[in-house]
Short mmCIF file of C-alpha atoms and ligand atoms in Angstrom, two decimals:
data_model
loop_
_atom_site.label_atom_id
_atom_site.label_comp_id
_atom_site.label_asym_id
_atom_site.label_seq_id
_atom_site.Cartn_x
_atom_site.Cartn_y
_atom_site.Cartn_z
CA MET A 19 44.90 -23.59 -28.00
CA LEU A 20 42.90 -23.40 -24.79
CA THR A 21 44.46 -21.78 -21.78
CA ARG A 22 44.47 -23.64 -18.50
CA ARG A 23 41.82 -21.29 -17.21
CA GLN A 24 39.49 -21.89 -20.18
CA LEU A 25 40.07 -25.63 -19.89
CA ILE A 26 39.03 -25.70 -16.25
CA LYS A 27 36.04 -23.53 -17.05
CA SER A 28 34.79 -25.72 -19.88
CA ALA A 29 35.39 -28.92 -17.88
CA GLY A 30 33.40 -27.41 -15.05
CA LEU A 31 30.62 -26.44 -17.42
CA PHE A 32 30.34 -29.92 -18.94
CA GLY A 33 30.47 -31.44 -15.50
CA LEU A 34 27.56 -29.30 -14.44
CA LEU A 35 25.58 -30.05 -17.61
CA GLY A 36 26.13 -33.72 -16.94
CA SER A 37 24.63 -33.28 -13.51
CA GLY A 38 21.33 -32.16 -15.07
CA LEU A 39 21.48 -28.40 -14.42
CA SER A 40 20.20 -26.20 -17.24
CA LEU A 41 22.40 -23.61 -18.95
CA LYS A 42 20.15 -20.88 -17.54
CA THR A 43 20.80 -22.03 -13.99
CA ILE A 44 24.52 -22.10 -14.58
CA ALA A 45 24.49 -18.63 -16.10
CA ALA A 46 22.63 -17.31 -13.05
CA GLY A 47 24.97 -19.15 -10.69
CA ASN A 48 24.66 -18.38 -6.99
CA SER A 49 23.48 -14.87 -7.75
CA GLU A 50 19.95 -16.07 -8.56
CA LYS A 51 17.62 -13.96 -6.47
CA LYS A 52 15.40 -15.56 -3.91
CA ARG A 53 11.88 -14.42 -3.05
CA VAL A 54 11.64 -13.64 0.64
CA VAL A 55 8.17 -12.10 1.05
CA ARG A 56 4.90 -12.36 -0.87
CA PHE A 57 1.88 -10.40 0.30
CA ALA A 58 -1.41 -9.01 -0.99
CA HIS A 59 -1.91 -5.25 -0.99
CA LEU A 60 -5.62 -4.45 -0.59
CA THR A 61 -6.61 -0.85 -0.47
CA ASP A 62 -9.71 1.34 -0.52
CA VAL A 63 -12.31 -1.30 0.28
CA HIS A 64 -14.78 1.42 1.39
CA MET A 65 -17.06 -1.05 3.16
CA GLU A 66 -20.74 -0.16 3.39
CA PRO A 67 -23.95 -2.21 3.50
CA GLU A 68 -25.01 -0.82 0.11
CA LEU A 69 -24.03 -1.68 -3.48
CA ASN A 70 -23.22 -5.29 -2.56
CA ALA A 71 -19.92 -4.16 -1.08
CA PRO A 72 -19.82 -6.96 1.57
CA ALA A 73 -20.04 -9.64 -1.15
CA GLY A 74 -17.37 -7.79 -3.12
CA LEU A 75 -14.85 -7.87 -0.28
CA ALA A 76 -15.63 -11.53 0.45
CA LYS A 77 -15.07 -12.38 -3.22
CA CYS A 78 -11.77 -10.48 -3.23
CA LEU A 79 -10.54 -12.33 -0.11
CA HIS A 80 -11.51 -15.70 -1.56
CA HIS A 81 -9.79 -14.80 -4.82
CA LEU A 82 -6.47 -13.93 -3.22
CA GLN A 83 -6.49 -16.91 -0.86
CA SER A 84 -7.18 -19.31 -3.71
CA GLN A 85 -4.09 -18.16 -5.60
CA LYS A 86 -1.89 -21.19 -6.32
CA ASP A 87 0.99 -19.15 -4.96
CA GLN A 88 -0.64 -17.77 -1.84
CA PRO A 89 0.44 -14.51 -0.21
CA SER A 90 1.53 -14.79 3.42
CA PHE A 91 -0.31 -11.74 4.71
CA VAL A 92 -2.66 -8.92 3.76
CA MET A 93 -1.40 -5.35 3.74
CA SER A 94 -4.48 -3.15 4.10
CA GLY A 95 -3.81 0.25 2.56
CA GLY A 96 -6.59 2.18 4.33
CA ASP A 97 -10.09 3.46 3.66
CA CYS A 98 -11.41 0.15 4.97
CA ILE A 99 -14.86 1.65 5.46
CA PHE A 100 -16.88 3.81 3.13
CA ASP A 101 -16.70 6.85 5.30
CA ALA A 102 -16.33 7.88 8.92
CA LEU A 103 -15.49 11.50 8.34
CA HIS A 104 -19.03 12.83 8.22
CA GLN A 105 -21.05 9.96 9.67
CA THR A 106 -22.82 9.24 12.95
CA LYS A 107 -21.21 6.81 15.37
CA ASN A 108 -23.89 4.19 14.61
CA ARG A 109 -23.16 4.34 10.92
CA VAL A 110 -19.40 4.15 11.49
CA GLU A 111 -19.83 1.19 13.84
CA LEU A 112 -22.06 -0.58 11.31
CA GLN A 113 -19.43 -0.26 8.57
CA TRP A 114 -16.63 -1.52 10.84
CA ASN A 115 -18.78 -4.45 12.01
CA ILE A 116 -19.35 -5.59 8.44
CA TRP A 117 -15.62 -5.26 7.71
CA GLN A 118 -14.62 -7.25 10.79
CA ASN A 119 -17.22 -9.98 10.25
CA ILE A 120 -16.09 -10.54 6.68
CA PHE A 121 -12.44 -10.73 7.71
CA ARG A 122 -13.39 -13.18 10.48
CA GLN A 123 -15.39 -15.40 8.13
CA ASP A 124 -13.56 -15.11 4.84
CA ASN A 125 -9.90 -14.59 5.66
CA THR A 126 -7.27 -16.67 7.43
CA LEU A 127 -4.23 -14.51 6.65
CA PRO A 128 -2.63 -12.09 9.10
CA ILE A 129 -3.33 -8.43 8.37
CA GLU A 130 -1.25 -5.25 8.66
CA HIS A 131 -3.03 -1.90 8.64
CA CYS A 132 -2.33 1.54 7.24
CA ILE A 133 -4.80 4.31 8.11
CA GLY A 134 -6.87 6.06 5.41
CA ASN A 135 -8.71 9.36 5.50
CA HIS A 136 -12.15 7.73 5.49
CA ASP A 137 -11.21 5.59 8.51
CA CYS A 138 -10.88 8.67 10.76
CA TRP A 139 -14.10 9.54 12.49
CA GLY A 140 -16.11 12.71 12.76
CA PHE A 141 -13.77 15.61 12.67
CA GLY A 142 -16.08 17.92 14.59
CA GLN A 143 -17.15 15.54 17.42
CA LYS A 144 -14.13 16.19 19.57
CA GLU A 145 -15.72 15.27 22.90
CA ASP A 146 -15.94 11.57 22.01
CA PRO A 147 -12.93 9.48 23.14
CA LEU A 148 -12.90 7.74 19.74
CA TYR A 149 -12.79 11.06 17.88
CA GLY A 150 -10.55 11.28 14.83
CA LYS A 151 -7.92 8.60 14.40
CA LYS A 152 -8.57 6.76 17.66
CA TYR A 153 -11.62 4.97 16.25
CA ALA A 154 -9.61 3.57 13.34
CA MET A 155 -6.67 2.66 15.59
CA GLU A 156 -8.95 0.73 17.93
CA LYS A 157 -10.56 -1.21 15.07
CA MET A 158 -7.15 -1.86 13.49
CA GLN A 159 -5.63 -2.75 16.89
CA LEU A 160 -2.83 -0.23 16.46
CA THR A 161 -1.03 1.44 19.34
CA MET A 162 0.63 3.97 17.00
CA PRO A 163 -0.76 5.33 13.71
CA TYR A 164 2.66 4.80 12.04
CA ARG A 165 5.30 2.14 12.64
CA SER A 166 7.98 -0.06 11.10
CA PHE A 167 8.93 -3.73 11.26
CA ASN A 168 11.18 -6.23 9.51
CA ASN A 169 10.01 -9.16 7.43
CA GLY A 170 12.09 -11.49 5.25
CA GLY A 171 15.13 -9.21 5.35
CA TRP A 172 13.10 -6.17 4.22
CA HIS A 173 12.28 -3.17 6.38
CA PHE A 174 8.60 -2.13 6.21
CA ILE A 175 7.64 1.46 7.06
CA ILE A 176 3.91 2.11 7.44
CA LEU A 177 3.15 5.82 7.35
CA ASP A 178 0.11 7.73 8.50
CA SER A 179 -0.76 10.15 5.69
CA ILE A 180 -3.79 11.70 7.36
CA GLN A 181 -3.62 14.81 9.54
CA PRO A 182 -6.53 17.00 10.59
CA LYS A 183 -6.47 20.63 9.58
CA ALA A 184 -5.77 23.20 12.28
CA ASP A 185 -9.52 23.77 12.75
CA GLY A 186 -10.08 20.00 13.01
CA THR A 187 -12.65 19.91 10.24
CA TRP A 188 -11.04 18.10 7.36
CA TYR A 189 -7.87 16.22 6.59
CA THR A 190 -4.67 17.01 4.78
CA CYS A 191 -2.20 14.44 3.45
CA LEU A 192 1.16 14.94 5.13
CA LEU A 193 3.41 13.74 7.94
CA ASP A 194 3.25 15.86 11.05
CA ASP A 195 6.54 16.99 12.63
CA ALA A 196 6.67 14.14 15.16
CA GLN A 197 6.15 11.52 12.46
CA PHE A 198 8.69 13.11 10.12
CA SER A 199 11.39 13.06 12.83
CA TRP A 200 10.48 9.46 13.64
CA LEU A 201 10.87 8.64 9.92
CA GLN A 202 14.29 10.34 9.82
CA GLN A 203 15.42 8.29 12.82
CA ASP A 204 13.94 5.06 11.53
CA LEU A 205 15.72 5.43 8.17
CA ALA A 206 19.00 6.36 9.84
CA ALA A 207 18.78 3.28 12.07
CA THR A 208 18.25 0.90 9.14
CA PRO A 209 21.46 -0.50 7.61
CA LEU A 210 21.94 0.49 3.95
CA SER A 211 22.16 -3.21 3.09
CA VAL A 212 18.51 -3.69 4.11
CA PRO A 213 15.97 -2.89 1.36
CA ILE A 214 13.05 -0.69 2.43
CA ILE A 215 9.39 -0.67 1.41
CA VAL A 216 7.17 2.24 2.43
CA VAL A 217 3.38 2.00 2.62
CA SER A 218 1.14 5.06 2.86
CA HIS A 219 -2.54 5.64 2.17
CA ALA A 220 -2.13 8.72 -0.02
CA PRO A 221 0.50 8.60 -2.77
CA LEU A 222 3.86 10.25 -2.06
CA VAL A 223 4.35 10.67 -5.81
CA SER A 224 1.60 10.28 -8.41
CA ALA A 225 1.22 11.23 -12.04
CA ALA A 226 -2.34 9.95 -12.49
CA THR A 227 -3.53 12.26 -9.72
CA VAL A 228 -2.49 15.20 -11.85
CA VAL A 229 -4.01 14.13 -15.16
CA THR A 230 -7.38 12.68 -14.09
CA ASP A 231 -10.59 14.46 -13.10
CA ASN A 232 -10.05 17.50 -15.33
CA LYS A 233 -7.62 19.24 -13.04
CA PHE A 234 -6.40 21.59 -15.76
CA LYS A 235 -7.43 25.16 -15.12
CA ASP A 236 -6.98 27.88 -17.71
CA GLY A 237 -4.22 30.22 -16.72
CA GLU A 238 -3.13 27.99 -13.81
CA GLY A 239 -2.27 24.63 -15.37
CA TYR A 240 -2.90 21.41 -13.45
CA VAL A 241 -4.23 22.12 -9.99
CA ILE A 242 -4.56 19.26 -7.52
CA GLY A 243 -6.40 19.45 -4.23
CA VAL A 244 -4.84 19.20 -0.79
CA GLY A 245 -6.48 15.82 -0.24
CA ASN A 246 -5.18 14.02 -3.35
CA MET A 247 -1.50 13.46 -2.79
CA HIS A 248 0.99 14.13 0.00
CA MET A 249 1.45 17.90 0.36
CA ASP A 250 4.92 17.33 1.79
CA SER A 251 6.26 15.15 -1.04
CA PRO A 252 9.28 17.40 -1.81
CA LYS A 253 10.45 17.15 1.82
CA ILE A 254 9.93 13.36 1.90
CA ILE A 255 11.70 12.84 -1.44
CA GLU A 256 14.65 14.93 -0.28
CA LEU A 257 14.95 12.59 2.69
CA PHE A 258 14.52 9.49 0.50
CA ASP A 259 17.32 10.73 -1.78
CA GLN A 260 19.77 9.98 1.04
CA TYR A 261 18.75 6.31 1.18
CA PRO A 262 19.39 4.22 -1.94
CA ASN A 263 17.95 1.23 -0.08
CA ILE A 264 14.41 2.68 -0.35
CA LYS A 265 13.06 0.64 -3.24
CA LEU A 266 9.30 0.69 -3.30
CA CYS A 267 6.48 2.93 -2.06
CA LEU A 268 2.93 1.57 -2.16
CA SER A 269 -0.24 3.58 -1.78
CA GLY A 270 -3.94 3.65 -2.55
CA HIS A 271 -6.38 6.56 -2.14
CA ILE A 272 -6.68 7.54 -5.81
CA HIS A 273 -8.36 4.26 -6.88
CA LEU A 274 -6.07 4.09 -9.89
CA HIS A 275 -3.32 1.65 -10.73
CA GLU A 276 -0.15 3.48 -11.68
CA ARG A 277 3.61 3.18 -11.37
CA VAL A 278 6.09 6.05 -11.30
CA LEU A 279 9.86 5.65 -11.15
CA TYR A 280 11.56 8.71 -9.69
CA ASN A 281 15.10 9.04 -8.32
CA GLY A 282 15.46 5.27 -8.18
CA VAL A 283 12.31 4.71 -6.11
CA THR A 284 9.21 3.08 -7.59
CA TYR A 285 5.91 4.57 -6.47
CA ILE A 286 2.90 2.34 -7.11
CA SER A 287 -0.74 3.09 -6.41
CA ASN A 288 -2.59 -0.19 -6.32
CA GLY A 289 -6.11 0.70 -7.48
CA ALA A 290 -8.99 -0.13 -5.17
CA VAL A 291 -10.92 -3.19 -4.05
CA SER A 292 -14.03 -0.99 -4.42
CA GLY A 293 -13.05 0.22 -7.91
CA ASN A 294 -15.11 3.35 -8.46
CA TRP A 295 -16.61 3.17 -4.92
CA TRP A 296 -18.52 -0.02 -5.87
CA LYS A 297 -20.02 1.58 -8.98
CA GLY A 298 -17.76 -0.06 -11.55
CA MET A 299 -14.27 0.75 -12.78
CA ARG A 300 -12.50 4.02 -12.13
CA TYR A 301 -11.15 5.14 -15.50
CA LYS A 302 -9.33 1.98 -16.65
CA THR A 303 -8.63 0.59 -13.18
CA ASP A 304 -10.81 -2.41 -12.34
CA ASN A 305 -11.79 -3.55 -8.84
CA GLY A 306 -8.67 -5.36 -7.70
CA TYR A 307 -5.76 -5.96 -5.37
CA ALA A 308 -2.03 -6.43 -5.87
CA LEU A 309 0.27 -9.36 -5.30
CA VAL A 310 3.69 -8.11 -4.27
CA ASN A 311 6.88 -10.17 -4.27
CA LEU A 312 10.02 -8.96 -2.50
CA TYR A 313 13.41 -10.55 -3.25
CA ASP A 314 16.60 -10.86 -1.26
CA ASP A 315 18.53 -8.66 -3.73
CA GLY A 316 16.24 -5.67 -3.10
CA SER A 317 14.17 -6.17 -6.24
CA PHE A 318 10.41 -6.65 -6.27
CA ASP A 319 7.43 -7.16 -8.52
CA ASP A 320 3.86 -5.96 -8.18
CA GLU A 321 0.99 -7.48 -10.12
CA TYR A 322 -2.44 -5.83 -10.06
CA VAL A 323 -5.13 -8.51 -10.11
CA SER A 324 -8.82 -8.04 -10.99
CA TYR A 325 -10.96 -10.39 -8.93
CA GLY A 326 -13.85 -10.40 -11.40
CA TRP A 327 -16.31 -8.11 -9.67
CA ASN A 328 -19.37 -6.85 -11.57
CA ALA A 329 -20.98 -3.76 -10.09
ZN1 ZN B 401 -8.45 7.73 0.72
#
């Protein structure tokens, strides 16, 4: 014999089936997640006049904008230009001009920027007002090298991984004290019900960084350089551990596509538009970009897409 409860349930079910809804829809009910943001993550373009790089970026932009399901904006992960660290101002300007012209001609989507190490100019030419990060910030139209904003119910945090060494000659990957306190405050001010995505140029956590490029040294084990991954990862992870609403961290820099799940946070490095600096693939990672979907329940997906570039 059916109970009253079961009877109502089955009547409801048949009523719904009669109305044309599939069983799958009914099973999901109102809890079906809704996509709230879709964007393209492009990182490590390394623009230069050589190696057909301008045509490569144009092809990539056309590829992502001709997706049937188009992203709503481009998240640039840094290292837009091949290199500014050791180049003359003319050379740096030339690379930025190519970058900007291509984006003007071949892209209609809004763009958000994250600063990369190769975007920072001429550590060593301190007298120039555009020295260091200011050049990149001007080209990216940023007033601060790090920031946060909300989009589609998600909180985006864009970090600045790149800090000059004390002698000003080279970079290290970390958050300086001012940025770390800003991050602490920004996280504390974000309600726990709001899912958070963090974007940085250098990975906060990476496994591929450790196992590529023959970093094993006899007697020492795997040794990674100061420029490969954030040096302050333990401190950042300790902070992240307090916020279960941090869901996804995206980076570039290593030109490899990898995904690491650690303490409930997924860390993804999304390859490189330039692949192996426009000379082909880097290990098994092809020239590509990622399409990222964010959902209202705090879940996400990230698909790395090759745009068919032949070096
Ligand atoms: Zn980089």
